[in-house]
Amino acid sequence: MLIAGNWKMFKGAHEARQFATTIRHLPERLAEVDVVVCPPYPSLEATIAGLGESGVRVYAQSVHWELEGAFTGEVSAPMLLEIGVKGTLVGHSERRQHFGETNETVRLRAEAALEAGLEVIACVGETAEQREADETQDVLKRQVSVLPVHDRLVIAYEPVWAIGTGLTATPELAQEAHAFVKSLHDAPVLYGGSVKPENAASLLEQKDVDGALVGGASLDALDFEAICQAGQAAATSA
Ligand code: PGA
């Protein structure tokens, strides 16, 4: 059971360090849950410092595919590894929607990150228009088919219409999409999109839901802990 918090463009270094000290105890109490947080780049080191010896792992939110070079605004896998970052998100829908990320660049980022030794959560998911046009399976096929098979790769199914909107996929709809993604690729699949303490248990209890990628609710320590606890409960009852 993996619960990952995506902080997006929230929590500067000072706030991130303080927050890290409040969540660092989580793995001691939740043995069945792998806890990950994804701070913005300038807060990575402060988060790692605040976590100390905690088992909470720190991931970046994206990574470039080259080791170094003239790529203004980008960060490479060796730079992340050097400061103790363990993994990275790739292909988040906000990167696809606002920053020109394509299935091809997602593939390049995922492959380079895995090759360098990082863990990867690769995000996939359909928009509202694609779901309405009955294109969900085709979209997922195209997004998943570019992802490498690797034991450090995890997929996050995040229907774009559920991200930050308060509209969560029903547990049945999430289960159906997860089963489909798993029929395409042999990797654990996290659910993402308005996961909150109130809906986490019903989502995480689904057979093919292996964890959650949490945005908004991961910014609050009590909410994030409650979701991690739901993960622990689902993992122990499975
Ligand atoms: P949300 O974001 O939980 O705020 O909907 C999820 C995500 O974007 O990963």
PDB file of C-alpha atoms and ligand atoms in Angstrom:
ATOM      1  CA  MET A   1       0.000   0.000   0.000  1.00  0.00           C
ATOM      2  CA  LEU A   2       1.560   3.253  -1.182  1.00  0.00           C
ATOM      3  CA  ILE A   3       0.191   6.659  -0.173  1.00  0.00           C
ATOM      4  CA  ALA A   4       1.891   9.548  -1.960  1.00  0.00           C
ATOM      5  CA  GLY A   5       1.269  13.235  -1.263  1.00  0.00           C
ATOM      6  CA  ASN A   6       1.685  15.562  -4.251  1.00  0.00           C
ATOM      7  CA  TRP A   7       2.272  19.036  -2.830  1.00  0.00           C
ATOM      8  CA  LYS A   8       2.211  20.664  -6.294  1.00  0.00           C
ATOM      9  CA  MET A   9       3.297  24.331  -6.037  1.00  0.00           C
ATOM     10  CA  PHE A  10       2.644  24.565  -2.303  1.00  0.00           C
ATOM     11  CA  LYS A  11       4.985  24.634   0.718  1.00  0.00           C
ATOM     12  CA  GLY A  12       8.214  26.571   0.409  1.00  0.00           C
ATOM     13  CA  ALA A  13      11.316  25.280   2.171  1.00  0.00           C
ATOM     14  CA  HIS A  14      10.497  26.638   5.626  1.00  0.00           C
ATOM     15  CA  GLU A  15       6.935  25.314   5.708  1.00  0.00           C
ATOM     16  CA  ALA A  16       8.014  22.019   4.130  1.00  0.00           C
ATOM     17  CA  ARG A  17      10.592  21.394   6.857  1.00  0.00           C
ATOM     18  CA  GLN A  18       8.073  22.049   9.615  1.00  0.00           C
ATOM     19  CA  PHE A  19       5.474  19.863   7.947  1.00  0.00           C
ATOM     20  CA  ALA A  20       8.027  17.065   7.540  1.00  0.00           C
ATOM     21  CA  THR A  21       8.644  17.023  11.291  1.00  0.00           C
ATOM     22  CA  THR A  22       4.911  16.541  11.899  1.00  0.00           C
ATOM     23  CA  ILE A  23       4.562  13.563   9.543  1.00  0.00           C
ATOM     24  CA  ARG A  24       7.895  11.847  10.113  1.00  0.00           C
ATOM     25  CA  HIS A  25       6.487   9.434  12.714  1.00  0.00           C
ATOM     26  CA  LEU A  26       3.867   7.975  10.319  1.00  0.00           C
ATOM     27  CA  PRO A  27       5.800   4.862   9.190  1.00  0.00           C
ATOM     28  CA  GLU A  28       6.344   3.731  12.805  1.00  0.00           C
ATOM     29  CA  ARG A  29       2.599   3.333  13.297  1.00  0.00           C
ATOM     30  CA  LEU A  30       1.596   2.270   9.805  1.00  0.00           C
ATOM     31  CA  ALA A  31       3.740  -0.722   8.976  1.00  0.00           C
ATOM     32  CA  GLU A  32       1.777  -1.699   5.842  1.00  0.00           C
ATOM     33  CA  VAL A  33       1.953   1.743   4.224  1.00  0.00           C
ATOM     34  CA  ASP A  34       4.796   3.195   2.165  1.00  0.00           C
ATOM     35  CA  VAL A  35       4.528   6.940   2.637  1.00  0.00           C
ATOM     36  CA  VAL A  36       5.871   9.295  -0.050  1.00  0.00           C
ATOM     37  CA  VAL A  37       5.761  13.095  -0.335  1.00  0.00           C
ATOM     38  CA  CYS A  38       6.485  15.132  -3.483  1.00  0.00           C
ATOM     39  CA  PRO A  39       7.510  18.701  -2.616  1.00  0.00           C
ATOM     40  CA  PRO A  40       8.440  21.405  -5.140  1.00  0.00           C
ATOM     41  CA  TYR A  41      12.146  21.366  -6.096  1.00  0.00           C
ATOM     42  CA  PRO A  42      13.360  24.151  -3.745  1.00  0.00           C
ATOM     43  CA  SER A  43      11.738  22.367  -0.775  1.00  0.00           C
ATOM     44  CA  LEU A  44      13.190  18.905  -1.419  1.00  0.00           C
ATOM     45  CA  GLU A  45      16.256  19.253   0.788  1.00  0.00           C
ATOM     46  CA  ALA A  46      14.339  20.949   3.613  1.00  0.00           C
ATOM     47  CA  THR A  47      11.766  18.139   3.555  1.00  0.00           C
ATOM     48  CA  ILE A  48      14.494  15.502   3.651  1.00  0.00           C
ATOM     49  CA  ALA A  49      16.141  17.328   6.574  1.00  0.00           C
ATOM     50  CA  GLY A  50      12.841  17.600   8.467  1.00  0.00           C
ATOM     51  CA  LEU A  51      12.106  13.897   7.970  1.00  0.00           C
ATOM     52  CA  GLY A  52      15.487  12.865   9.406  1.00  0.00           C
ATOM     53  CA  GLU A  53      15.666   9.078   9.822  1.00  0.00           C
ATOM     54  CA  SER A  54      11.955   8.635   9.041  1.00  0.00           C
ATOM     55  CA  GLY A  55      10.911   6.010   6.508  1.00  0.00           C
ATOM     56  CA  VAL A  56       8.853   8.611   4.593  1.00  0.00           C
ATOM     57  CA  ARG A  57      10.377   8.855   1.101  1.00  0.00           C
ATOM     58  CA  VAL A  58      10.773  12.075  -0.844  1.00  0.00           C
ATOM     59  CA  TYR A  59      10.025  12.251  -4.584  1.00  0.00           C
ATOM     60  CA  ALA A  60      10.312  15.117  -7.060  1.00  0.00           C
ATOM     61  CA  GLN A  61       7.334  16.134  -9.224  1.00  0.00           C
ATOM     62  CA  SER A  62       9.141  15.653 -12.550  1.00  0.00           C
ATOM     63  CA  VAL A  63      12.623  15.014 -13.922  1.00  0.00           C
ATOM     64  CA  HIS A  64      14.425  15.611 -17.207  1.00  0.00           C
ATOM     65  CA  TRP A  65      15.733  12.717 -19.323  1.00  0.00           C
ATOM     66  CA  GLU A  66      19.237  14.072 -19.916  1.00  0.00           C
ATOM     67  CA  LEU A  67      21.913  13.890 -17.232  1.00  0.00           C
ATOM     68  CA  GLU A  68      22.874  17.539 -17.752  1.00  0.00           C
ATOM     69  CA  GLY A  69      22.827  20.152 -20.486  1.00  0.00           C
ATOM     70  CA  ALA A  70      21.252  23.315 -21.817  1.00  0.00           C
ATOM     71  CA  PHE A  71      17.701  22.665 -20.579  1.00  0.00           C
ATOM     72  CA  THR A  72      16.664  25.809 -18.729  1.00  0.00           C
ATOM     73  CA  GLY A  73      14.150  25.159 -15.979  1.00  0.00           C
ATOM     74  CA  GLU A  74      14.734  21.404 -15.846  1.00  0.00           C
ATOM     75  CA  VAL A  75      16.330  19.144 -13.228  1.00  0.00           C
ATOM     76  CA  SER A  76      18.148  15.837 -13.815  1.00  0.00           C
ATOM     77  CA  ALA A  77      17.961  12.510 -12.008  1.00  0.00           C
ATOM     78  CA  PRO A  78      21.566  12.650 -10.709  1.00  0.00           C
ATOM     79  CA  MET A  79      20.844  16.079  -9.179  1.00  0.00           C
ATOM     80  CA  LEU A  80      17.871  14.597  -7.327  1.00  0.00           C
ATOM     81  CA  LEU A  81      19.759  11.498  -6.188  1.00  0.00           C
ATOM     82  CA  GLU A  82      22.652  13.632  -4.914  1.00  0.00           C
ATOM     83  CA  ILE A  83      20.403  15.313  -2.322  1.00  0.00           C
ATOM     84  CA  GLY A  84      18.650  12.114  -1.205  1.00  0.00           C
ATOM     85  CA  VAL A  85      15.526  12.147  -3.372  1.00  0.00           C
ATOM     86  CA  LYS A  86      14.293   8.578  -3.922  1.00  0.00           C
ATOM     87  CA  GLY A  87      11.898   8.945  -6.824  1.00  0.00           C
ATOM     88  CA  THR A  88       9.761  11.183  -8.991  1.00  0.00           C
ATOM     89  CA  LEU A  89       6.337  11.675 -10.480  1.00  0.00           C
ATOM     90  CA  VAL A  90       6.187  11.821 -14.270  1.00  0.00           C
ATOM     91  CA  GLY A  91       3.358  12.761 -16.604  1.00  0.00           C
ATOM     92  CA  HIS A  92       1.087  14.417 -14.080  1.00  0.00           C
ATOM     93  CA  SER A  93      -1.992  15.744 -15.885  1.00  0.00           C
ATOM     94  CA  GLU A  94      -1.094  19.328 -14.926  1.00  0.00           C
ATOM     95  CA  ARG A  95       2.222  18.861 -16.786  1.00  0.00           C
ATOM     96  CA  ARG A  96       0.333  17.409 -19.751  1.00  0.00           C
ATOM     97  CA  GLN A  97      -2.298  20.187 -19.729  1.00  0.00           C
ATOM     98  CA  HIS A  98      -0.174  23.257 -19.018  1.00  0.00           C
ATOM     99  CA  PHE A  99       3.424  22.419 -19.936  1.00  0.00           C
ATOM    100  CA  GLY A 100       3.235  20.463 -23.160  1.00  0.00           C
ATOM    101  CA  GLU A 101       4.025  17.048 -21.699  1.00  0.00           C
ATOM    102  CA  THR A 102       3.278  14.281 -24.213  1.00  0.00           C
ATOM    103  CA  ASN A 103       3.258  10.501 -24.010  1.00  0.00           C
ATOM    104  CA  GLU A 104       6.678  10.594 -25.667  1.00  0.00           C
ATOM    105  CA  THR A 105       8.242  12.981 -23.124  1.00  0.00           C
ATOM    106  CA  VAL A 106       6.629  10.995 -20.311  1.00  0.00           C
ATOM    107  CA  ARG A 107       8.304   7.870 -21.702  1.00  0.00           C
ATOM    108  CA  LEU A 108      11.684   9.634 -21.883  1.00  0.00           C
ATOM    109  CA  ARG A 109      11.388  10.952 -18.333  1.00  0.00           C
ATOM    110  CA  ALA A 110      10.272   7.596 -16.913  1.00  0.00           C
ATOM    111  CA  GLU A 111      13.001   5.634 -18.659  1.00  0.00           C
ATOM    112  CA  ALA A 112      15.778   8.029 -17.665  1.00  0.00           C
ATOM    113  CA  ALA A 113      14.616   8.183 -14.053  1.00  0.00           C
ATOM    114  CA  LEU A 114      14.452   4.389 -13.738  1.00  0.00           C
ATOM    115  CA  GLU A 115      17.809   3.987 -15.446  1.00  0.00           C
ATOM    116  CA  ALA A 116      19.382   6.448 -12.982  1.00  0.00           C
ATOM    117  CA  GLY A 117      17.983   4.513 -10.005  1.00  0.00           C
ATOM    118  CA  LEU A 118      14.927   6.570  -9.067  1.00  0.00           C
ATOM    119  CA  GLU A 119      11.508   5.138  -8.273  1.00  0.00           C
ATOM    120  CA  VAL A 120       8.767   6.434 -10.588  1.00  0.00           C
ATOM    121  CA  ILE A 121       5.056   7.137 -10.283  1.00  0.00           C
ATOM    122  CA  ALA A 122       3.762   7.652 -13.828  1.00  0.00           C
ATOM    123  CA  CYS A 123       0.380   9.386 -14.035  1.00  0.00           C
ATOM    124  CA  VAL A 124      -2.302   8.520 -16.577  1.00  0.00           C
ATOM    125  CA  GLY A 125      -5.977   9.372 -16.890  1.00  0.00           C
ATOM    126  CA  GLU A 126      -8.692  10.653 -19.196  1.00  0.00           C
ATOM    127  CA  THR A 127     -10.306  14.100 -19.355  1.00  0.00           C
ATOM    128  CA  ALA A 128     -14.044  14.665 -18.923  1.00  0.00           C
ATOM    129  CA  GLU A 129     -14.432  15.123 -22.689  1.00  0.00           C
ATOM    130  CA  GLN A 130     -12.611  11.874 -23.402  1.00  0.00           C
ATOM    131  CA  ARG A 131     -14.782   9.977 -20.923  1.00  0.00           C
ATOM    132  CA  GLU A 132     -17.954  11.467 -22.386  1.00  0.00           C
ATOM    133  CA  ALA A 133     -16.791  10.512 -25.889  1.00  0.00           C
ATOM    134  CA  ASP A 134     -16.213   6.953 -24.649  1.00  0.00           C
ATOM    135  CA  GLU A 135     -12.476   7.243 -25.321  1.00  0.00           C
ATOM    136  CA  THR A 136     -11.238   6.368 -21.828  1.00  0.00           C
ATOM    137  CA  GLN A 137      -9.812   2.971 -22.760  1.00  0.00           C
ATOM    138  CA  ASP A 138      -8.080   4.259 -25.904  1.00  0.00           C
ATOM    139  CA  VAL A 139      -6.514   7.152 -23.986  1.00  0.00           C
ATOM    140  CA  LEU A 140      -5.317   4.843 -21.213  1.00  0.00           C
ATOM    141  CA  LYS A 141      -3.921   2.396 -23.771  1.00  0.00           C
ATOM    142  CA  ARG A 142      -1.890   5.135 -25.449  1.00  0.00           C
ATOM    143  CA  GLN A 143      -0.620   6.546 -22.134  1.00  0.00           C
ATOM    144  CA  VAL A 144       0.233   3.191 -20.570  1.00  0.00           C
ATOM    145  CA  SER A 145       1.764   1.593 -23.666  1.00  0.00           C
ATOM    146  CA  VAL A 146       4.793   3.945 -23.564  1.00  0.00           C
ATOM    147  CA  LEU A 147       5.676   3.111 -19.962  1.00  0.00           C
ATOM    148  CA  PRO A 148       8.589   0.746 -19.364  1.00  0.00           C
ATOM    149  CA  VAL A 149       8.111  -2.448 -17.380  1.00  0.00           C
ATOM    150  CA  HIS A 150      10.236  -2.072 -14.275  1.00  0.00           C
ATOM    151  CA  ASP A 151      10.005  -3.117 -10.627  1.00  0.00           C
ATOM    152  CA  ARG A 152      10.468   0.528  -9.535  1.00  0.00           C
ATOM    153  CA  LEU A 153       7.568   1.786 -11.688  1.00  0.00           C
ATOM    154  CA  VAL A 154       4.134   2.473 -10.218  1.00  0.00           C
ATOM    155  CA  ILE A 155       1.214   3.851 -12.254  1.00  0.00           C
ATOM    156  CA  ALA A 156      -1.243   6.414 -10.874  1.00  0.00           C
ATOM    157  CA  TYR A 157      -4.696   6.415 -12.493  1.00  0.00           C
ATOM    158  CA  GLU A 158      -5.971   9.968 -12.098  1.00  0.00           C
ATOM    159  CA  PRO A 159      -9.107  10.842 -14.069  1.00  0.00           C
ATOM    160  CA  VAL A 160      -8.459  14.486 -14.936  1.00  0.00           C
ATOM    161  CA  TRP A 161     -12.071  15.439 -14.158  1.00  0.00           C
ATOM    162  CA  ALA A 162     -11.540  14.299 -10.562  1.00  0.00           C
ATOM    163  CA  ILE A 163      -8.353  16.263  -9.844  1.00  0.00           C
ATOM    164  CA  GLY A 164      -8.864  19.207  -7.512  1.00  0.00           C
ATOM    165  CA  THR A 165     -12.569  19.274  -8.343  1.00  0.00           C
ATOM    166  CA  GLY A 166     -14.034  17.418  -5.394  1.00  0.00           C
ATOM    167  CA  LEU A 167     -15.519  14.957  -7.902  1.00  0.00           C
ATOM    168  CA  THR A 168     -14.111  11.563  -6.988  1.00  0.00           C
ATOM    169  CA  ALA A 169     -14.493   8.496  -9.145  1.00  0.00           C
ATOM    170  CA  THR A 170     -16.839   6.045  -7.489  1.00  0.00           C
ATOM    171  CA  PRO A 171     -14.998   3.045  -6.023  1.00  0.00           C
ATOM    172  CA  GLU A 172     -16.591   0.878  -8.741  1.00  0.00           C
ATOM    173  CA  LEU A 173     -15.447   3.171 -11.535  1.00  0.00           C
ATOM    174  CA  ALA A 174     -11.928   3.342 -10.067  1.00  0.00           C
ATOM    175  CA  GLN A 175     -11.807  -0.451  -9.749  1.00  0.00           C
ATOM    176  CA  GLU A 176     -12.891  -0.870 -13.370  1.00  0.00           C
ATOM    177  CA  ALA A 177     -10.227   1.556 -14.649  1.00  0.00           C
ATOM    178  CA  HIS A 178      -7.534  -0.014 -12.445  1.00  0.00           C
ATOM    179  CA  ALA A 179      -8.357  -3.496 -13.672  1.00  0.00           C
ATOM    180  CA  PHE A 180      -8.101  -2.201 -17.239  1.00  0.00           C
ATOM    181  CA  VAL A 181      -4.714  -0.521 -16.587  1.00  0.00           C
ATOM    182  CA  LYS A 182      -3.467  -3.735 -14.983  1.00  0.00           C
ATOM    183  CA  SER A 183      -4.546  -5.699 -18.038  1.00  0.00           C
ATOM    184  CA  LEU A 184      -2.180  -3.459 -20.034  1.00  0.00           C
ATOM    185  CA  HIS A 185       0.787  -3.250 -17.691  1.00  0.00           C
ATOM    186  CA  ASP A 186       2.188  -5.251 -14.784  1.00  0.00           C
ATOM    187  CA  ALA A 187       2.582  -2.527 -12.139  1.00  0.00           C
ATOM    188  CA  PRO A 188       0.861  -1.445  -8.934  1.00  0.00           C
ATOM    189  CA  VAL A 189      -1.814   1.188  -9.648  1.00  0.00           C
ATOM    190  CA  LEU A 190      -2.596   4.118  -7.339  1.00  0.00           C
ATOM    191  CA  TYR A 191      -5.843   6.087  -7.527  1.00  0.00           C
ATOM    192  CA  GLY A 192      -5.702   9.900  -7.607  1.00  0.00           C
ATOM    193  CA  GLY A 193      -8.319  12.620  -7.847  1.00  0.00           C
ATOM    194  CA  SER A 194      -9.945  14.296  -4.833  1.00  0.00           C
ATOM    195  CA  VAL A 195      -8.930  11.560  -2.388  1.00  0.00           C
ATOM    196  CA  LYS A 196      -9.994  12.740   1.078  1.00  0.00           C
ATOM    197  CA  PRO A 197     -10.205  11.144   4.538  1.00  0.00           C
ATOM    198  CA  GLU A 198     -13.959  10.606   3.918  1.00  0.00           C
ATOM    199  CA  ASN A 199     -13.605   8.597   0.701  1.00  0.00           C
ATOM    200  CA  ALA A 200     -10.163   6.998   1.113  1.00  0.00           C
ATOM    201  CA  ALA A 201     -11.309   3.765   2.762  1.00  0.00           C
ATOM    202  CA  SER A 202     -13.879   2.849   0.094  1.00  0.00           C
ATOM    203  CA  LEU A 203     -11.372   3.516  -2.715  1.00  0.00           C
ATOM    204  CA  LEU A 204      -8.420   1.761  -1.077  1.00  0.00           C
ATOM    205  CA  GLU A 205     -10.519  -1.334  -0.311  1.00  0.00           C
ATOM    206  CA  GLN A 206     -10.956  -2.022  -4.035  1.00  0.00           C
ATOM    207  CA  LYS A 207      -9.109  -5.102  -5.220  1.00  0.00           C
ATOM    208  CA  ASP A 208      -6.945  -3.382  -7.851  1.00  0.00           C
ATOM    209  CA  VAL A 209      -6.364  -0.111  -5.987  1.00  0.00           C
ATOM    210  CA  ASP A 210      -2.853  -0.363  -4.563  1.00  0.00           C
ATOM    211  CA  GLY A 211      -2.664   3.060  -2.972  1.00  0.00           C
ATOM    212  CA  ALA A 212      -3.416   6.722  -3.560  1.00  0.00           C
ATOM    213  CA  LEU A 213      -1.830   9.829  -5.031  1.00  0.00           C
ATOM    214  CA  VAL A 214      -3.223  12.660  -2.937  1.00  0.00           C
ATOM    215  CA  GLY A 215      -3.059  16.351  -3.860  1.00  0.00           C
ATOM    216  CA  GLY A 216      -5.029  18.860  -1.795  1.00  0.00           C
ATOM    217  CA  ALA A 217      -5.603  16.608   1.224  1.00  0.00           C
ATOM    218  CA  SER A 218      -1.871  15.858   1.511  1.00  0.00           C
ATOM    219  CA  LEU A 219      -1.198  19.498   2.437  1.00  0.00           C
ATOM    220  CA  ASP A 220      -2.902  19.030   5.800  1.00  0.00           C
ATOM    221  CA  ALA A 221      -1.083  16.757   8.247  1.00  0.00           C
ATOM    222  CA  LEU A 222      -4.237  15.406   9.915  1.00  0.00           C
ATOM    223  CA  ASP A 223      -5.977  14.681   6.613  1.00  0.00           C
ATOM    224  CA  PHE A 224      -2.861  13.037   5.193  1.00  0.00           C
ATOM    225  CA  GLU A 225      -2.457  10.895   8.308  1.00  0.00           C
ATOM    226  CA  ALA A 226      -6.120   9.861   8.147  1.00  0.00           C
ATOM    227  CA  ILE A 227      -5.680   8.733   4.524  1.00  0.00           C
ATOM    228  CA  CYS A 228      -2.532   6.804   5.465  1.00  0.00           C
ATOM    229  CA  GLN A 229      -4.515   5.146   8.268  1.00  0.00           C
ATOM    230  CA  ALA A 230      -7.214   4.156   5.787  1.00  0.00           C
ATOM    231  CA  GLY A 231      -4.435   2.608   3.712  1.00  0.00           C
ATOM    232  CA  GLN A 232      -3.174   0.668   6.702  1.00  0.00           C
ATOM    233  CA  ALA A 233      -6.704  -0.593   7.457  1.00  0.00           C
ATOM    234  CA  ALA A 234      -7.304  -1.633   3.834  1.00  0.00           C
ATOM    235  CA  ALA A 235      -3.938  -3.405   3.641  1.00  0.00           C
ATOM    236  CA  THR A 236      -4.467  -5.337   6.848  1.00  0.00           C
ATOM    237  CA  SER A 237      -8.039  -6.377   6.025  1.00  0.00           C
ATOM    238  CA  ALA A 238      -7.112  -7.537   2.500  1.00  0.00           C
TER     239      ALA A 238
HETATM  240  P1  PGA B   1      -6.258  16.248  -5.725  1.00  0.00           P
HETATM  241  O1  PGA B   1      -4.968  16.081  -6.677  1.00  0.00           O
HETATM  242  O2  PGA B   1      -6.148  15.181  -4.654  1.00  0.00           O
HETATM  243  O3  PGA B   1      -6.127  17.641  -5.152  1.00  0.00           O
HETATM  244  O4  PGA B   1      -7.449  16.065  -6.573  1.00  0.00           O
HETATM  245  C1  PGA B   1      -4.496  14.811  -7.042  1.00  0.00           C
HETATM  246  C2  PGA B   1      -3.298  14.956  -7.942  1.00  0.00           C
HETATM  247  O5  PGA B   1      -3.284  15.905  -8.751  1.00  0.00           O
HETATM  248  O6  PGA B   1      -2.347  14.165  -7.874  1.00  0.00           O
END
